[in-house]
Coordinates of C-alpha atoms in Angstrom, one line a residue:
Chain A
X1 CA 59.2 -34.1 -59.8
X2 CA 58.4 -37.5 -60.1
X3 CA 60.4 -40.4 -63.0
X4 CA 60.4 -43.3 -62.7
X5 CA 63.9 -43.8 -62.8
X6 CA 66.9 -41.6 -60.9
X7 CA 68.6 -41.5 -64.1
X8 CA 66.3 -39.8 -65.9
X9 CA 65.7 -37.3 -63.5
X10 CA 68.8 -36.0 -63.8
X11 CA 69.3 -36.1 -67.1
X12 CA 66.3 -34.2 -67.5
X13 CA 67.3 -31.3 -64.9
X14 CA 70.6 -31.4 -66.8
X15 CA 68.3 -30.5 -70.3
X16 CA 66.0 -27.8 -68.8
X17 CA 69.6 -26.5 -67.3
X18 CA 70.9 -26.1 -70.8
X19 CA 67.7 -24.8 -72.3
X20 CA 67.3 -21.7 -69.8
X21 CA 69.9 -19.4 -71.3
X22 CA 67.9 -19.7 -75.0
X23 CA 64.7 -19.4 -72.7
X24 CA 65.8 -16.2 -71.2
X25 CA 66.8 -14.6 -74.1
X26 CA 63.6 -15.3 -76.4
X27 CA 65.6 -17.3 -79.2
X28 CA 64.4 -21.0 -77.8
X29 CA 61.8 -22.9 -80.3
X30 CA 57.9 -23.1 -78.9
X31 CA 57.7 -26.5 -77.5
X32 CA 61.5 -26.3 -75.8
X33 CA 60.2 -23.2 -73.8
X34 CA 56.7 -25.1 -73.2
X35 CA 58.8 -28.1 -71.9
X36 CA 60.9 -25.6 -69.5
X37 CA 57.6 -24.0 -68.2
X38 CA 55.9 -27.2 -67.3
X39 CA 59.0 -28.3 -65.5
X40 CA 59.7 -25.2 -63.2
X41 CA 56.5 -25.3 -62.5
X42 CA 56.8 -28.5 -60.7
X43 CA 60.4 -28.5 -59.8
X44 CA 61.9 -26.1 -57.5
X45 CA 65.2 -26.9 -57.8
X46 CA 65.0 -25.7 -61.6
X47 CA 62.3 -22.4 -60.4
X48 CA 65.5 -21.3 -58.1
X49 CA 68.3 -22.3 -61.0
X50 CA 66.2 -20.3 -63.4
X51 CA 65.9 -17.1 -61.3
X52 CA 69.3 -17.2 -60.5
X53 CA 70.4 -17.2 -64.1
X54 CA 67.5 -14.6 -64.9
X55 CA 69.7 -12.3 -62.1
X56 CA 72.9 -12.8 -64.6
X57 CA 70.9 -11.9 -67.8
X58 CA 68.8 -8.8 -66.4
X59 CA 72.6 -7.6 -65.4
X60 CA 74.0 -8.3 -68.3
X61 CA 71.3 -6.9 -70.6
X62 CA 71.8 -3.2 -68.7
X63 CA 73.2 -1.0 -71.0
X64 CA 75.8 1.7 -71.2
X65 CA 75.0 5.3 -71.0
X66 CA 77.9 6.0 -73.4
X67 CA 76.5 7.0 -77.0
X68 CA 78.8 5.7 -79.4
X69 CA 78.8 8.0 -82.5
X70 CA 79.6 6.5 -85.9
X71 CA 81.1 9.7 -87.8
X72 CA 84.5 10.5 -86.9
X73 CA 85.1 6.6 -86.6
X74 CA 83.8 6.4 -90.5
X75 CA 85.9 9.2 -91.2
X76 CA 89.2 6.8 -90.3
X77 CA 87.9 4.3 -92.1
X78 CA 87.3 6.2 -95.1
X79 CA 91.0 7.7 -95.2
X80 CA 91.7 4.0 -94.8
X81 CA 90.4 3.1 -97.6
X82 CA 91.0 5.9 -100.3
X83 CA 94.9 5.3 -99.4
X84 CA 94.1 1.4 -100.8
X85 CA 92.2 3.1 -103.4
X86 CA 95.1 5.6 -104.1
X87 CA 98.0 2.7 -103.9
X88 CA 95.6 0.3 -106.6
X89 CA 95.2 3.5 -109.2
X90 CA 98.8 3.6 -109.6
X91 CA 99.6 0.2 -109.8
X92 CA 96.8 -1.1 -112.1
X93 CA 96.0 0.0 -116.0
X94 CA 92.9 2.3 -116.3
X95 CA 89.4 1.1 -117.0
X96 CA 89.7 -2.1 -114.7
X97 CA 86.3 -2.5 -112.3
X98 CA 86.9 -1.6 -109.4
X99 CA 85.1 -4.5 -107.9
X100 CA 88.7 -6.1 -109.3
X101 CA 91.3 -3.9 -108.0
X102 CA 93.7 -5.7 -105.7
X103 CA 92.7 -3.9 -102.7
X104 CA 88.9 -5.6 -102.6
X105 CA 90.6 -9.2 -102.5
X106 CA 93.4 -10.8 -102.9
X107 CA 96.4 -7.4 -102.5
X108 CA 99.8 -8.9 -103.8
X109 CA 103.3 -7.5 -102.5
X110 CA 104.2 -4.9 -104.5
X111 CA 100.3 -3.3 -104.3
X112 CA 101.4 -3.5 -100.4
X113 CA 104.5 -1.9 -101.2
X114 CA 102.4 1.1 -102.9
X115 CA 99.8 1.3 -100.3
X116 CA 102.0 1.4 -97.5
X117 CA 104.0 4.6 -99.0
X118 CA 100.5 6.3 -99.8
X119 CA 99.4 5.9 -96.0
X120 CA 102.9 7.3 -95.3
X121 CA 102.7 10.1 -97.6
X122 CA 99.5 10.7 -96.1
X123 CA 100.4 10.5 -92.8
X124 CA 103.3 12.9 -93.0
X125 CA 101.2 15.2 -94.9
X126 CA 98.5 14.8 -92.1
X127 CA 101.8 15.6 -89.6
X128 CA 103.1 18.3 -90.9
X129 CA 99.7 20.3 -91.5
X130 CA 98.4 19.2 -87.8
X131 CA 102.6 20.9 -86.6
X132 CA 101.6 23.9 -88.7
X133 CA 98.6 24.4 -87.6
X134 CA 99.8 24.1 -84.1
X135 CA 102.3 26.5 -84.6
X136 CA 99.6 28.4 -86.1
X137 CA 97.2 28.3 -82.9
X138 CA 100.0 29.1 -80.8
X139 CA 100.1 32.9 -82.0
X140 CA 96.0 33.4 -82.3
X141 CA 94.8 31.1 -79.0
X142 CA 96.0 28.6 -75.8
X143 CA 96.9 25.5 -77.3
X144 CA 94.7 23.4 -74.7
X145 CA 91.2 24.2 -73.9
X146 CA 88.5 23.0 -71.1
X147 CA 85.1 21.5 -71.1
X148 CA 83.4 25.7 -70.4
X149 CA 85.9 27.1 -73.3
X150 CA 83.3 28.6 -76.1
X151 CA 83.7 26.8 -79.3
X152 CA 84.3 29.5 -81.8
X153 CA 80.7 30.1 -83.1
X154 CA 79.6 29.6 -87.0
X155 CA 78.2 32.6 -88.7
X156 CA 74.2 32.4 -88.5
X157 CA 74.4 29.2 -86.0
X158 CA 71.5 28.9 -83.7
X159 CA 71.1 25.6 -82.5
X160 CA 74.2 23.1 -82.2
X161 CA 72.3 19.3 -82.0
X162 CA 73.3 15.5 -82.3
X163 CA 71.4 13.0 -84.0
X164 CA 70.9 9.5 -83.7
X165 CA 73.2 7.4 -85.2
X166 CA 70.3 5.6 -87.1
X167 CA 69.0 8.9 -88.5
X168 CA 68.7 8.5 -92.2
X169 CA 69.3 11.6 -94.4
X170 CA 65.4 11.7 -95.2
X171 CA 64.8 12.0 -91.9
X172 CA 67.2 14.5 -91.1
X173 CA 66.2 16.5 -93.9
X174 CA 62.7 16.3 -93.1
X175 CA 63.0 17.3 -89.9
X176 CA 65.1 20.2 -90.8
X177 CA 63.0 21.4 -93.4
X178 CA 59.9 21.3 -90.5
X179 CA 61.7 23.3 -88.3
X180 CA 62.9 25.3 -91.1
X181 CA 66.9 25.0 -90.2
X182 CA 69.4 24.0 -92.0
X183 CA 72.8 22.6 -91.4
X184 CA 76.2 25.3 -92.0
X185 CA 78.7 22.8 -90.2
X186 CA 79.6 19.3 -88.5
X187 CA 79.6 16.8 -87.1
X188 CA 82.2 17.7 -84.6
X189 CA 84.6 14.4 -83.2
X190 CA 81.0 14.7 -80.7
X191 CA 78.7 14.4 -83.7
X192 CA 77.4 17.8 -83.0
X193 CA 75.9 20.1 -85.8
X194 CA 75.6 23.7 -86.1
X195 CA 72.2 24.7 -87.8
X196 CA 71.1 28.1 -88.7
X197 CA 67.5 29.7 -89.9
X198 CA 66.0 29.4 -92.6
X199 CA 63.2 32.1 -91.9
X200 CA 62.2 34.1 -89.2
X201 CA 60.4 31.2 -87.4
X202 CA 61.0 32.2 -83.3
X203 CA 64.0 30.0 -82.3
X204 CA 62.4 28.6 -79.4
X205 CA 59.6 26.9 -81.7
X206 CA 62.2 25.2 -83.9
X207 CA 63.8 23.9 -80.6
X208 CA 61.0 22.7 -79.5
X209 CA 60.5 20.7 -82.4
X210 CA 63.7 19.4 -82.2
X211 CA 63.8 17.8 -78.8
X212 CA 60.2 16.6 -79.3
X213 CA 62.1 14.0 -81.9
X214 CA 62.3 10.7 -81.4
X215 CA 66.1 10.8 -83.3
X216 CA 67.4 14.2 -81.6
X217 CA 69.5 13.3 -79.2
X218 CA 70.5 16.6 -77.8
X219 CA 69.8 20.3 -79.2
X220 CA 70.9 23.5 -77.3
X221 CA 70.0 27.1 -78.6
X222 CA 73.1 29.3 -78.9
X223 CA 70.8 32.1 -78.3
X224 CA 71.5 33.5 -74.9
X225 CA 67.3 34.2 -74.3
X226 CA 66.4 30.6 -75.4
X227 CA 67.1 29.0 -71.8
X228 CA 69.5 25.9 -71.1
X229 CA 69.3 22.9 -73.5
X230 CA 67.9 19.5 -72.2
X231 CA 67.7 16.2 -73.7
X232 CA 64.6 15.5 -75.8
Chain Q
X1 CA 69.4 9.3 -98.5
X2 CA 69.1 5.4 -98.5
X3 CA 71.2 3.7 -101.2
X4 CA 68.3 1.4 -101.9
X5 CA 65.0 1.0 -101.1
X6 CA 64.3 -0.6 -97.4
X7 CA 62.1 -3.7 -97.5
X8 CA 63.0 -5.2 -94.3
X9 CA 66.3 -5.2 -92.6
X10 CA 67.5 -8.7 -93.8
X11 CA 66.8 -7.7 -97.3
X12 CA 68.1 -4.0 -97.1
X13 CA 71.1 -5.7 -95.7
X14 CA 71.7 -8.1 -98.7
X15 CA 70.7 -5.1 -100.8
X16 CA 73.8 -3.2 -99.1
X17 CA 76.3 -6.0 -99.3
X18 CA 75.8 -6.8 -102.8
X19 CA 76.1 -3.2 -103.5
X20 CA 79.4 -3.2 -100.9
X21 CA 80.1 -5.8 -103.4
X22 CA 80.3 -3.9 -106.7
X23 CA 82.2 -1.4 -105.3
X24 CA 80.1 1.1 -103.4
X25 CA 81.4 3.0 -101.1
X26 CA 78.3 4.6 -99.7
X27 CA 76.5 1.2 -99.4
X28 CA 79.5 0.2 -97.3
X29 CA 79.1 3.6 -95.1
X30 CA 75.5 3.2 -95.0
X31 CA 76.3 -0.8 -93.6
X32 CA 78.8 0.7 -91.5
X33 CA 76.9 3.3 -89.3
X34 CA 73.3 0.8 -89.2
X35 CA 75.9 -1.9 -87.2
X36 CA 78.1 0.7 -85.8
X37 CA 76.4 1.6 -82.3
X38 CA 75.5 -1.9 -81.9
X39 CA 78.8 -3.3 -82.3
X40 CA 80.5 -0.6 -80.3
X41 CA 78.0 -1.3 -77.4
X42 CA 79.1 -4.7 -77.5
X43 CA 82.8 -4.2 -78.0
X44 CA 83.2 -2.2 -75.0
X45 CA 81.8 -4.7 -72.4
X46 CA 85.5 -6.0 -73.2
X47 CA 87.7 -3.2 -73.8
X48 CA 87.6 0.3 -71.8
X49 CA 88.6 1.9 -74.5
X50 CA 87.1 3.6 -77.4
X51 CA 90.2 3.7 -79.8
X52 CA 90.4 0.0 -79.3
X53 CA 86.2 -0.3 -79.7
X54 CA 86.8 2.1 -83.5
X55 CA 89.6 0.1 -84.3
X56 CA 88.0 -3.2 -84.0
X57 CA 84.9 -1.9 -85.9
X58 CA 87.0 -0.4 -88.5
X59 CA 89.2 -3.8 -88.7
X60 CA 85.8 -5.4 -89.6
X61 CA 84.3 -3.3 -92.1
X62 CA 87.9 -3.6 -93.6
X63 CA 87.2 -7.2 -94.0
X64 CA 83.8 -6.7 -95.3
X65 CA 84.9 -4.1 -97.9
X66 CA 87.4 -6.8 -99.0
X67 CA 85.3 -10.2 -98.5
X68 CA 81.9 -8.9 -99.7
X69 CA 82.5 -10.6 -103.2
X70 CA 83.3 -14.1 -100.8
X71 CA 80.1 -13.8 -99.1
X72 CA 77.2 -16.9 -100.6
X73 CA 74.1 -15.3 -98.6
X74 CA 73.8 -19.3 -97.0
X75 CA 73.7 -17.0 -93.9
X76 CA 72.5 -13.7 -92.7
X77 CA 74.7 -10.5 -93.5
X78 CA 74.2 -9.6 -90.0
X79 CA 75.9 -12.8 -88.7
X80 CA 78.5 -12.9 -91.0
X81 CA 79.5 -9.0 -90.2
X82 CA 79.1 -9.7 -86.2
X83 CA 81.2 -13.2 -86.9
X84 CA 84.0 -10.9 -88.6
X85 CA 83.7 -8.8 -84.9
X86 CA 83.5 -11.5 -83.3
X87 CA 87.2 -13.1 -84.4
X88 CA 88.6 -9.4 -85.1
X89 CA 87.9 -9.0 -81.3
X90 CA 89.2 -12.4 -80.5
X91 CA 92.5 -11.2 -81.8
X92 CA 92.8 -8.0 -80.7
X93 CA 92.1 -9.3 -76.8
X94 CA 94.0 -11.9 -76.8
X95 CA 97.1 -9.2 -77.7
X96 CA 96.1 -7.2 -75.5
X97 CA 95.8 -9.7 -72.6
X98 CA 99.7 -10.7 -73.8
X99 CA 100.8 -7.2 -73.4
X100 CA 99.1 -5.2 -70.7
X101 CA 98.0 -8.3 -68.4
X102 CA 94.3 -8.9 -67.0
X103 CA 92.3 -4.8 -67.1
X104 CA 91.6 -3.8 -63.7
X105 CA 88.6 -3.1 -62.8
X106 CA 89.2 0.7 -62.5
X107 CA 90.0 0.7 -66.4
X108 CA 86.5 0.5 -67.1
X109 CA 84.3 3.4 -67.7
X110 CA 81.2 4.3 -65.3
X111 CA 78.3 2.5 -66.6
X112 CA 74.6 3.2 -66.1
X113 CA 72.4 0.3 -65.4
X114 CA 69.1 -0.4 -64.8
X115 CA 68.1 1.3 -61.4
X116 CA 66.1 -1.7 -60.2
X117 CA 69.4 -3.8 -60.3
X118 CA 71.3 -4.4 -56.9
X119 CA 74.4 -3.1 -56.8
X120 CA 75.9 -6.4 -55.6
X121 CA 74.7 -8.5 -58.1
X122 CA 76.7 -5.8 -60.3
X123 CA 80.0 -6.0 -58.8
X124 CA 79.3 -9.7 -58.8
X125 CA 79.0 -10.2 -62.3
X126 CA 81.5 -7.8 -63.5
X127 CA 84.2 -9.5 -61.5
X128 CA 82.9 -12.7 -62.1
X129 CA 82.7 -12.2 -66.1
X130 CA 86.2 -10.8 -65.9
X131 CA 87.8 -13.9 -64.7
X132 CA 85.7 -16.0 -67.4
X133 CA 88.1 -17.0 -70.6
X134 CA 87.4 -15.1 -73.5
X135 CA 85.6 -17.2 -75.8
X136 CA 83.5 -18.3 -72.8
X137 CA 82.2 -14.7 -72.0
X138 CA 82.0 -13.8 -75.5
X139 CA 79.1 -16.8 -75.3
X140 CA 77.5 -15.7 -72.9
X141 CA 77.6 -12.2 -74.1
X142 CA 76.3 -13.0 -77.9
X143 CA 73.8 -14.5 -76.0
X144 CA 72.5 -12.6 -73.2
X145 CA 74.2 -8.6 -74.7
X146 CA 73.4 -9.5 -77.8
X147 CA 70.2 -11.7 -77.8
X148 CA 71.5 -14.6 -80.2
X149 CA 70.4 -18.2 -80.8
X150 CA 72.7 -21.0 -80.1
X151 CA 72.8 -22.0 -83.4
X152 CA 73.2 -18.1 -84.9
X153 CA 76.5 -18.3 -82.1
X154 CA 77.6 -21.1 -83.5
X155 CA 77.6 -19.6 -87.1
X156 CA 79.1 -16.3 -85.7
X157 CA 82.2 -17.7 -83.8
X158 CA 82.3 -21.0 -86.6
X159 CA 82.0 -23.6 -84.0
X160 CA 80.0 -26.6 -83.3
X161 CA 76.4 -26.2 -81.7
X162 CA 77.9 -28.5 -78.9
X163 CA 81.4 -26.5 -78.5
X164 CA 78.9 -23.3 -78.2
X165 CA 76.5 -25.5 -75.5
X166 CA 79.7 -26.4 -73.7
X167 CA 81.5 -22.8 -73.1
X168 CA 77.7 -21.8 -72.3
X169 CA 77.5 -24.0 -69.5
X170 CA 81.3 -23.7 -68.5
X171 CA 80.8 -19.8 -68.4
X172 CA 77.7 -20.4 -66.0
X173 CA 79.2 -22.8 -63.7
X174 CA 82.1 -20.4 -63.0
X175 CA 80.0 -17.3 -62.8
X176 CA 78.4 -19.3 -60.0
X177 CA 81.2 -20.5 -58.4
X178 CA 82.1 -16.8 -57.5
X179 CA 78.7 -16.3 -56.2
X180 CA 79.4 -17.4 -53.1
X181 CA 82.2 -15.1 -51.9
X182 CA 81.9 -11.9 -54.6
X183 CA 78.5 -11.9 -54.2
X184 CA 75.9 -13.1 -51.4
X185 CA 74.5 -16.2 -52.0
X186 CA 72.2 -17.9 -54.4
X187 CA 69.2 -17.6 -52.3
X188 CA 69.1 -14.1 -51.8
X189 CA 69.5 -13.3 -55.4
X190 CA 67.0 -15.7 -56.2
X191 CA 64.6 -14.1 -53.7
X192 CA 65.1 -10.8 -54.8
X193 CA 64.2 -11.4 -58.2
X194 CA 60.8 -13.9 -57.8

């Protein structure tokens, strides 16, 4: 590069410097990234400082393989709220909006007070059903089991599958009325549903149609002559 | 089923808040699982755990439930709900780091990555991104994770555009200044990605 001054040679290296992480990631405006182009085209100490950073982002861009699924997270958050819920219907008179019930904004002491001893109800109702059905599995199966223990089969099942998270229920049913399935239970903690027939469309087709989706992220017959599952 | 019609996703999202609002518990549900796998990808580049990922996620829609009525639309909906992450996170880290000390390394789960990436330049940046302070990585992540503007980070974490451009360029010049022993030197990674 050539200025006229020192000065303003550095104080321009230090501007394309600061513009290159808004460059890399496609949010910088038109004539910024123009700017940036024309100058690491002629300055190679800003080509190398660019690549370098371009190194970070490409690593930092890489993504998990972990697929987070929203369902039994929403279910916690549900039973978080229908306790507020629970604690502001016996603390307030009837017919006020709920858009106005203390739990929405502003929750004062004693609505606190009542919430807090719902979620303990709840919680030792939750306790004492998960001891009794313990107690309960204890005389009928092992209390632990492993990744290759059957899960106890629904009637009818012949596929078990998990959708995308950004499935919407149009979709879903949609696709499920295509493949002629429908859905007897789930989601598991895993997000995985057991469907059954609908007809006496050949299992293997309605697979097929499953992993050929764009949203199925897994499907599996339960039919022993069906062959392994595989993702779509 | 949609609980309104889609137009685009800034709209529907202003659709669903307003809804969240008045009271609607499937509009928040609906809210909840559209921002739910991209806020859990997010979280857990900081936290190896997924209880700690759901509790943070359910903190926030806790706050958006509650705040909804609070909200002026001078902003998007996805800014404000990702600025809720952003702080609920903030906290929740910063306890963390109190009580359990700097995560090893080993505490965090096997990641796949793309296969064209050197496996040095990995182990480079996660130990160099470890060492960064937390508001400095949580920069750079909202901006290279996450693909945000400066200006949408400085909305999302409530900070100045130039307290944003400064931890940007702080988190960079420390990154680099592990380069040297964690990871080869600047030329060859430079080389290796022309």
């Amino acid at each position: 590069m050539n200025y006229d001054h020192p000065s303003h040679a550095v104080r321009e290296h230090q501007e394309i410097s600061t513009l290159i992480p808004w460059y890399l990631n496609g949010s910088i405006a038109e004539h910024q990234r123009q700017r940036l182009d024309v100058h690491v085209s002629l300055c190679a100490e800003c080509r190398d400082d660019l690549a370098l950073e371009r190194s970070v982002y490409l690593g930092m861009r890489a993504e998990t393989a972990v697929e987070y699924m929203p369902a039994a997270s929403l279910k916690l958050l549900q039973a978080r709220l229908d306790g507020i819920d629970a604690a502001a219907s016996v603390d307030l008179p009837a017919g006020l909006p709920a858009a106005q019930r203390p739990g929405r904004a502003a929750v004062p002491w004693h609505g606190v007070m009542a919430a807090s001893v719902a979620v303990m109800a709840v919680a030792l109702s939750l306790l004492a059903a998960d001891r009794w059905l313990q107690a309960r599995a204890r005389t009928t199966r092992p209390d632990y089991y492993t990744v290759t223990t059957a899960v106890p089969r629904a009637p009818g099942e012949v596929i078990r599958a998990v959708f995308a998270p950004n499935i919407t229920l149009v979709e879903l049913q949609s696709l499920l009325d295509e493949a002629q399935l429908r859905i007897i239970s789930g989601p598991t903690e895993a997000g995985v549903y057991s469907l059954a027939a609908n007809s006496r469309r050949p299992v293997n087709s309605s697979l097929a149609l499953l992993r050929g989706h764009a949203k199925v992220r897994f499907a599996e017959s339960t039919q022993p002559s069906t062959g392994s599952g595989e993702l779509p | 089923m949609t609980v309104l019609a889609k137009n685009s996703a800034k709209e529907h999202d202003n659709d669903l808040l307003v809804a969240v609002a008045a009271g609607n518990r499937r509009a928040l549900e609906e809210l909840y699982v559209s921002y739910h796998r991209r806020l859990a990808r997010f979280l857990s580049r900081f936290t190896p755990r997924y209880e700690n990922v759901e509790e943070i996620i359910n903190d926030t829609f806790m706050v958006v439930w509650q705040r909804s009525k609070d909200f002026r639309y001078a902003s998007q909906v996805s800014t404000w709900i990702i600025g809720i992450a952003y702080r609920t996170a903030l906290k929740s880290l910063r306890r963390q780091k109190n009580h359990a000390g700097a995560l090893r390394l080993d505490d965090y789960p096997e990641q796949t990555t793309d296969p064209t990436l050197e496996t040095e330049v990995r182990d480079w940046l996660k130990h160099g991104l470890e060492r960064l302070p937390i508001e400095q990585r949580l920069t750079l992540e909202l901006a290279y994770h996450m693909g945000h503007s400066l200006e949408e980070i400085a909305a999302i974490t409530e900070c100045p555009v130039g307290t944003v451009k400064a931890r940007m360029f702080h988190a960079r010049e420390k990154l680099r200044q592990y380069l040297p022993t964690l990871g080869g030197s600047a030329c060859a990674l430079s080389m290796r990605d022309e």
